[in-house]
Amino acid sequence: MKGLLRNVLMSAALVGICSGVVGHAQAAEQINPSLTPNKILNVAHRGASGHAPEHTLLSYELGQQMKGDYIEVDLQMTKDGELIAMHDETLDRTTNGTGLVKNYTLKEIKQLDTGSWFNETYPQYAKDEYVGLKVPTLEEVIEKFGKGARYYIETKSPEVYPGMEEKLLEILDEYKLTGPNVPSNKVIIQSFSPESLKKVHSLNPYIPLVQLLWYDGPATITDAELEVYKTYSIGLGMNFNTIDEAYVQKVREHGLLIHPYTVNEKSDMRKLLDWGVTGMFTNFPDRLQEVLREANKITLKGNR
Ligand code: G3P
Ligand code: CA
């Protein structure tokens, strides 16, 4: 009987999402209690990328060890249509290759070293084991961390990669992280591109989405803009040093989550938590974990 009631309530919440009767963040919370604004998300930005080369399995592993709630994965697409974990459209900054990712096959990209640049750029964090690390595919990441992890995945430059969203959803379905009528808190999809998020939303309205924003100066946002974002997303992410308490409160009042990026100093973490953010991206999930413990905050991994 309890199970039946739960199923009825869940169906009602799903109908609410589709019909727009229930706000997205509230509906997401009904389906995924872990996405309640009361639980602060510690998102390991490109893994624990302050400690290890970004977007490597080692960096993601460290993020998990440091109690990050989500592994953040930026996606690029190879010439032969494979999704890889990489921030830039070009290979130059984080590998010993050069040129656009889209001009190389996965086999060619797999020849590259994505660890040595880190040792040269951050000698204070350098380790021999980072030399020769390979660029992982999204599938390799999911195979390694499985359903025991949560993934906060960004469609990067979707206008450059037609079919990126379809490929992503195919992989998530294949690994049973999403599926028809299978709501999950295992995956959040984020993008700076509203078109990309709306496409994902049209293909699968049950995946929680976060709209990323970039401000060149002090951030402002209107009620009308927030209402538009609410039609397809559960939250917003923006460069943290452009917002203030009033901005955070306004986003929250509209029932949206707010996950600023990329917050690496404890003083900034404390300030943002005081203002009411519901999570943040950090290269140092260990630092955020310490701040959350000090602040007696509830997190997905059980801090209080
Ligand atoms: O995804 C949040 C944040 O990562 C956006 O900035 O450039 O680091 O992907 P970026
Ligand atoms: Ca990102």
PDB file of N, CA and C in Angstrom, residues 168-232:
ATOM      1  N   LEU A 168      25.076  11.712 -25.789  1.00  0.00           N
ATOM      2  CA  LEU A 168      25.163  11.732 -24.321  1.00  0.00           C
ATOM      3  C   LEU A 168      24.004  10.946 -23.705  1.00  0.00           C
ATOM      4  N   LEU A 169      22.793  11.214 -24.170  1.00  0.00           N
ATOM      5  CA  LEU A 169      21.628  10.539 -23.576  1.00  0.00           C
ATOM      6  C   LEU A 169      21.647   9.043 -23.865  1.00  0.00           C
ATOM      7  N   GLU A 170      22.165   8.684 -25.034  1.00  0.00           N
ATOM      8  CA  GLU A 170      22.301   7.256 -25.388  1.00  0.00           C
ATOM      9  C   GLU A 170      23.217   6.557 -24.376  1.00  0.00           C
ATOM     10  N   ILE A 171      24.335   7.204 -24.066  1.00  0.00           N
ATOM     11  CA  ILE A 171      25.290   6.602 -23.111  1.00  0.00           C
ATOM     12  C   ILE A 171      24.667   6.520 -21.719  1.00  0.00           C
ATOM     13  N   LEU A 172      23.997   7.585 -21.301  1.00  0.00           N
ATOM     14  CA  LEU A 172      23.392   7.573 -19.954  1.00  0.00           C
ATOM     15  C   LEU A 172      22.327   6.486 -19.844  1.00  0.00           C
ATOM     16  N   ASP A 173      21.567   6.299 -20.924  1.00  0.00           N
ATOM     17  CA  ASP A 173      20.544   5.236 -20.933  1.00  0.00           C
ATOM     18  C   ASP A 173      21.208   3.863 -20.893  1.00  0.00           C
ATOM     19  N   GLU A 174      22.237   3.718 -21.704  1.00  0.00           N
ATOM     20  CA  GLU A 174      22.926   2.416 -21.791  1.00  0.00           C
ATOM     21  C   GLU A 174      23.458   1.993 -20.422  1.00  0.00           C
ATOM     22  N   TYR A 175      23.965   2.948 -19.671  1.00  0.00           N
ATOM     23  CA  TYR A 175      24.526   2.623 -18.352  1.00  0.00           C
ATOM     24  C   TYR A 175      23.480   2.759 -17.239  1.00  0.00           C
ATOM     25  N   LYS A 176      22.231   2.909 -17.664  1.00  0.00           N
ATOM     26  CA  LYS A 176      21.097   2.940 -16.726  1.00  0.00           C
ATOM     27  C   LYS A 176      21.195   4.063 -15.683  1.00  0.00           C
ATOM     28  N   LEU A 177      21.799   5.155 -16.094  1.00  0.00           N
ATOM     29  CA  LEU A 177      21.844   6.323 -15.214  1.00  0.00           C
ATOM     30  C   LEU A 177      20.603   7.194 -15.421  1.00  0.00           C
ATOM     31  N   THR A 178      19.966   6.997 -16.570  1.00  0.00           N
ATOM     32  CA  THR A 178      18.682   7.654 -16.857  1.00  0.00           C
ATOM     33  C   THR A 178      17.867   6.649 -17.662  1.00  0.00           C
ATOM     34  N   GLY A 179      16.652   7.005 -17.945  1.00  0.00           N
ATOM     35  CA  GLY A 179      15.822   6.134 -18.782  1.00  0.00           C
ATOM     36  C   GLY A 179      14.406   6.638 -18.753  1.00  0.00           C
ATOM     37  N   PRO A 180      13.571   6.115 -19.668  1.00  0.00           N
ATOM     38  CA  PRO A 180      12.196   6.588 -19.695  1.00  0.00           C
ATOM     39  C   PRO A 180      11.538   6.354 -18.345  1.00  0.00           C
ATOM     40  N   ASN A 181      10.979   7.398 -17.790  1.00  0.00           N
ATOM     41  CA  ASN A 181      10.271   7.299 -16.503  1.00  0.00           C
ATOM     42  C   ASN A 181      11.155   6.784 -15.369  1.00  0.00           C
ATOM     43  N   VAL A 182      12.451   6.981 -15.503  1.00  0.00           N
ATOM     44  CA  VAL A 182      13.348   6.588 -14.416  1.00  0.00           C
ATOM     45  C   VAL A 182      14.055   7.847 -13.926  1.00  0.00           C
ATOM     46  N   PRO A 183      13.395   8.589 -13.032  1.00  0.00           N
ATOM     47  CA  PRO A 183      14.046   9.789 -12.516  1.00  0.00           C
ATOM     48  C   PRO A 183      15.294   9.422 -11.724  1.00  0.00           C
ATOM     49  N   SER A 184      16.291  10.235 -11.809  1.00  0.00           N
ATOM     50  CA  SER A 184      17.533   9.888 -11.125  1.00  0.00           C
ATOM     51  C   SER A 184      18.235  11.143 -10.664  1.00  0.00           C
ATOM     52  N   ASN A 185      18.892  11.051  -9.518  1.00  0.00           N
ATOM     53  CA  ASN A 185      19.726  12.165  -9.093  1.00  0.00           C
ATOM     54  C   ASN A 185      21.169  11.871  -9.448  1.00  0.00           C
ATOM     55  N   LYS A 186      21.369  10.827 -10.250  1.00  0.00           N
ATOM     56  CA  LYS A 186      22.733  10.426 -10.583  1.00  0.00           C
ATOM     57  C   LYS A 186      23.385  11.390 -11.557  1.00  0.00           C
ATOM     58  N   VAL A 187      22.563  12.058 -12.337  1.00  0.00           N
ATOM     59  CA  VAL A 187      23.110  12.930 -13.379  1.00  0.00           C
ATOM     60  C   VAL A 187      22.409  14.281 -13.363  1.00  0.00           C
ATOM     61  N   ILE A 188      23.211  15.343 -13.410  1.00  0.00           N
ATOM     62  CA  ILE A 188      22.698  16.679 -13.720  1.00  0.00           C
ATOM     63  C   ILE A 188      23.403  17.090 -15.001  1.00  0.00           C
ATOM     64  N   ILE A 189      22.653  17.649 -15.939  1.00  0.00           N
ATOM     65  CA  ILE A 189      23.292  18.157 -17.162  1.00  0.00           C
ATOM     66  C   ILE A 189      23.264  19.692 -17.119  1.00  0.00           C
ATOM     67  N   GLN A 190      24.410  20.277 -17.447  1.00  0.00           N
ATOM     68  CA  GLN A 190      24.596  21.735 -17.397  1.00  0.00           C
ATOM     69  C   GLN A 190      25.117  22.202 -18.748  1.00  0.00           C
ATOM     70  N   SER A 191      24.820  23.465 -19.068  1.00  0.00           N
ATOM     71  CA  SER A 191      25.378  24.037 -20.294  1.00  0.00           C
ATOM     72  C   SER A 191      25.218  25.550 -20.262  1.00  0.00           C
ATOM     73  N   PHE A 192      26.129  26.234 -20.970  1.00  0.00           N
ATOM     74  CA  PHE A 192      25.938  27.662 -21.203  1.00  0.00           C
ATOM     75  C   PHE A 192      24.922  27.869 -22.329  1.00  0.00           C
ATOM     76  N   SER A 193      24.653  26.817 -23.073  1.00  0.00           N
ATOM     77  CA  SER A 193      23.764  26.920 -24.231  1.00  0.00           C
ATOM     78  C   SER A 193      22.335  26.551 -23.856  1.00  0.00           C
ATOM     79  N   PRO A 194      21.414  27.547 -23.854  1.00  0.00           N
ATOM     80  CA  PRO A 194      20.010  27.210 -23.581  1.00  0.00           C
ATOM     81  C   PRO A 194      19.466  26.241 -24.628  1.00  0.00           C
ATOM     82  N   GLU A 195      19.932  26.380 -25.867  1.00  0.00           N
ATOM     83  CA  GLU A 195      19.437  25.501 -26.933  1.00  0.00           C
ATOM     84  C   GLU A 195      19.790  24.047 -26.632  1.00  0.00           C
ATOM     85  N   SER A 196      21.007  23.844 -26.146  1.00  0.00           N
ATOM     86  CA  SER A 196      21.439  22.477 -25.836  1.00  0.00           C
ATOM     87  C   SER A 196      20.595  21.891 -24.702  1.00  0.00           C
ATOM     88  N   LEU A 197      20.346  22.705 -23.672  1.00  0.00           N
ATOM     89  CA  LEU A 197      19.547  22.204 -22.538  1.00  0.00           C
ATOM     90  C   LEU A 197      18.106  21.941 -22.966  1.00  0.00           C
ATOM     91  N   LYS A 198      17.569  22.828 -23.790  1.00  0.00           N
ATOM     92  CA  LYS A 198      16.180  22.630 -24.232  1.00  0.00           C
ATOM     93  C   LYS A 198      16.075  21.369 -25.092  1.00  0.00           C
ATOM     94  N   LYS A 199      17.124  21.108 -25.843  1.00  0.00           N
ATOM     95  CA  LYS A 199      17.130  19.879 -26.653  1.00  0.00           C
ATOM     96  C   LYS A 199      17.113  18.650 -25.746  1.00  0.00           C
ATOM     97  N   VAL A 200      17.978  18.668 -24.729  1.00  0.00           N
ATOM     98  CA  VAL A 200      17.999  17.547 -23.771  1.00  0.00           C
ATOM     99  C   VAL A 200      16.620  17.412 -23.123  1.00  0.00           C
ATOM    100  N   HIS A 201      16.053  18.551 -22.746  1.00  0.00           N
ATOM    101  CA  HIS A 201      14.749  18.542 -22.069  1.00  0.00           C
ATOM    102  C   HIS A 201      13.667  17.941 -22.963  1.00  0.00           C
ATOM    103  N   SER A 202      13.770  18.229 -24.264  1.00  0.00           N
ATOM    104  CA  SER A 202      12.755  17.680 -25.174  1.00  0.00           C
ATOM    105  C   SER A 202      12.968  16.182 -25.381  1.00  0.00           C
ATOM    106  N   LEU A 203      14.210  15.746 -25.283  1.00  0.00           N
ATOM    107  CA  LEU A 203      14.493  14.311 -25.458  1.00  0.00           C
ATOM    108  C   LEU A 203      14.192  13.520 -24.194  1.00  0.00           C
ATOM    109  N   ASN A 204      14.422  14.138 -23.039  1.00  0.00           N
ATOM    110  CA  ASN A 204      14.151  13.471 -21.754  1.00  0.00           C
ATOM    111  C   ASN A 204      13.863  14.531 -20.692  1.00  0.00           C
ATOM    112  N   PRO A 205      12.579  14.775 -20.416  1.00  0.00           N
ATOM    113  CA  PRO A 205      12.229  15.866 -19.484  1.00  0.00           C
ATOM    114  C   PRO A 205      12.500  15.542 -18.024  1.00  0.00           C
ATOM    115  N   TYR A 206      12.999  14.333 -17.738  1.00  0.00           N
ATOM    116  CA  TYR A 206      13.194  13.932 -16.342  1.00  0.00           C
ATOM    117  C   TYR A 206      14.607  14.204 -15.828  1.00  0.00           C
ATOM    118  N   ILE A 207      15.507  14.593 -16.724  1.00  0.00           N
ATOM    119  CA  ILE A 207      16.888  14.836 -16.272  1.00  0.00           C
ATOM    120  C   ILE A 207      16.992  16.254 -15.709  1.00  0.00           C
ATOM    121  N   PRO A 208      17.494  16.399 -14.485  1.00  0.00           N
ATOM    122  CA  PRO A 208      17.673  17.754 -13.927  1.00  0.00           C
ATOM    123  C   PRO A 208      18.714  18.538 -14.734  1.00  0.00           C
ATOM    124  N   LEU A 209      18.368  19.780 -15.071  1.00  0.00           N
ATOM    125  CA  LEU A 209      19.254  20.610 -15.902  1.00  0.00           C
ATOM    126  C   LEU A 209      19.634  21.879 -15.161  1.00  0.00           C
ATOM    127  N   VAL A 210      20.851  22.345 -15.406  1.00  0.00           N
ATOM    128  CA  VAL A 210      21.312  23.610 -14.809  1.00  0.00           C
ATOM    129  C   VAL A 210      21.814  24.530 -15.927  1.00  0.00           C
ATOM    130  N   GLN A 211      21.242  25.720 -15.971  1.00  0.00           N
ATOM    131  CA  GLN A 211      21.652  26.724 -16.957  1.00  0.00           C
ATOM    132  C   GLN A 211      22.863  27.484 -16.424  1.00  0.00           C
ATOM    133  N   LEU A 212      23.956  27.442 -17.178  1.00  0.00           N
ATOM    134  CA  LEU A 212      25.146  28.204 -16.797  1.00  0.00           C
ATOM    135  C   LEU A 212      25.083  29.610 -17.381  1.00  0.00           C
ATOM    136  N   LEU A 213      25.575  30.565 -16.603  1.00  0.00           N
ATOM    137  CA  LEU A 213      25.586  31.961 -17.034  1.00  0.00           C
ATOM    138  C   LEU A 213      26.976  32.536 -16.808  1.00  0.00           C
ATOM    139  N   TRP A 214      27.323  33.499 -17.634  1.00  0.00           N
ATOM    140  CA  TRP A 214      28.602  34.203 -17.470  1.00  0.00           C
ATOM    141  C   TRP A 214      28.330  35.697 -17.433  1.00  0.00           C
ATOM    142  N   TYR A 215      28.840  36.355 -16.414  1.00  0.00           N
ATOM    143  CA  TYR A 215      28.686  37.811 -16.318  1.00  0.00           C
ATOM    144  C   TYR A 215      30.062  38.473 -16.412  1.00  0.00           C
ATOM    145  N   ASP A 216      30.145  39.555 -17.198  1.00  0.00           N
ATOM    146  CA  ASP A 216      31.397  40.307 -17.302  1.00  0.00           C
ATOM    147  C   ASP A 216      31.553  41.303 -16.161  1.00  0.00           C
ATOM    148  N   GLY A 217      30.412  41.716 -15.591  1.00  0.00           N
ATOM    149  CA  GLY A 217      30.438  42.659 -14.468  1.00  0.00           C
ATOM    150  C   GLY A 217      29.466  42.185 -13.417  1.00  0.00           C
ATOM    151  N   PRO A 218      29.053  43.094 -12.503  1.00  0.00           N
ATOM    152  CA  PRO A 218      28.120  42.692 -11.454  1.00  0.00           C
ATOM    153  C   PRO A 218      26.863  42.037 -12.045  1.00  0.00           C
ATOM    154  N   ALA A 219      26.503  40.877 -11.501  1.00  0.00           N
ATOM    155  CA  ALA A 219      25.406  40.086 -12.073  1.00  0.00           C
ATOM    156  C   ALA A 219      24.050  40.698 -11.736  1.00  0.00           C
ATOM    157  N   THR A 220      23.178  40.728 -12.735  1.00  0.00           N
ATOM    158  CA  THR A 220      21.776  41.102 -12.495  1.00  0.00           C
ATOM    159  C   THR A 220      20.909  40.078 -13.212  1.00  0.00           C
ATOM    160  N   ILE A 221      19.709  39.895 -12.688  1.00  0.00           N
ATOM    161  CA  ILE A 221      18.792  38.945 -13.319  1.00  0.00           C
ATOM    162  C   ILE A 221      17.362  39.422 -13.051  1.00  0.00           C
ATOM    163  N   THR A 222      16.496  39.284 -14.045  1.00  0.00           N
ATOM    164  CA  THR A 222      15.121  39.771 -13.874  1.00  0.00           C
ATOM    165  C   THR A 222      14.192  38.615 -13.514  1.00  0.00           C
ATOM    166  N   ASP A 223      13.026  38.985 -12.981  1.00  0.00           N
ATOM    167  CA  ASP A 223      12.006  37.974 -12.674  1.00  0.00           C
ATOM    168  C   ASP A 223      11.621  37.224 -13.947  1.00  0.00           C
ATOM    169  N   ALA A 224      11.499  37.968 -15.047  1.00  0.00           N
ATOM    170  CA  ALA A 224      11.086  37.338 -16.311  1.00  0.00           C
ATOM    171  C   ALA A 224      12.120  36.315 -16.770  1.00  0.00           C
ATOM    172  N   GLU A 225      13.411  36.676 -16.651  1.00  0.00           N
ATOM    173  CA  GLU A 225      14.466  35.724 -17.050  1.00  0.00           C
ATOM    174  C   GLU A 225      14.412  34.470 -16.190  1.00  0.00           C
ATOM    175  N   LEU A 226      14.227  34.671 -14.893  1.00  0.00           N
ATOM    176  CA  LEU A 226      14.178  33.518 -13.985  1.00  0.00           C
ATOM    177  C   LEU A 226      13.006  32.597 -14.321  1.00  0.00           C
ATOM    178  N   GLU A 227      11.888  33.192 -14.682  1.00  0.00           N
ATOM    179  CA  GLU A 227      10.719  32.371 -15.023  1.00  0.00           C
ATOM    180  C   GLU A 227      10.968  31.568 -16.302  1.00  0.00           C
ATOM    181  N   VAL A 228      11.718  32.158 -17.227  1.00  0.00           N
ATOM    182  CA  VAL A 228      12.059  31.410 -18.453  1.00  0.00           C
ATOM    183  C   VAL A 228      12.989  30.247 -18.107  1.00  0.00           C
ATOM    184  N   TYR A 229      14.009  30.511 -17.293  1.00  0.00           N
ATOM    185  CA  TYR A 229      14.934  29.421 -16.920  1.00  0.00           C
ATOM    186  C   TYR A 229      14.187  28.281 -16.226  1.00  0.00           C
ATOM    187  N   LYS A 230      13.173  28.655 -15.466  1.00  0.00           N
ATOM    188  CA  LYS A 230      12.404  27.628 -14.727  1.00  0.00           C
ATOM    189  C   LYS A 230      11.614  26.690 -15.627  1.00  0.00           C
ATOM    190  N   THR A 231      11.388  27.103 -16.873  1.00  0.00           N
ATOM    191  CA  THR A 231      10.589  26.237 -17.747  1.00  0.00           C
ATOM    192  C   THR A 231      11.354  24.975 -18.155  1.00  0.00           C
ATOM    193  N   TYR A 232      12.694  25.006 -18.037  1.00  0.00           N
ATOM    194  CA  TYR A 232      13.430  23.793 -18.430  1.00  0.00           C
ATOM    195  C   TYR A 232      14.543  23.413 -17.448  1.00  0.00           C
TER     196      TYR A 232
END
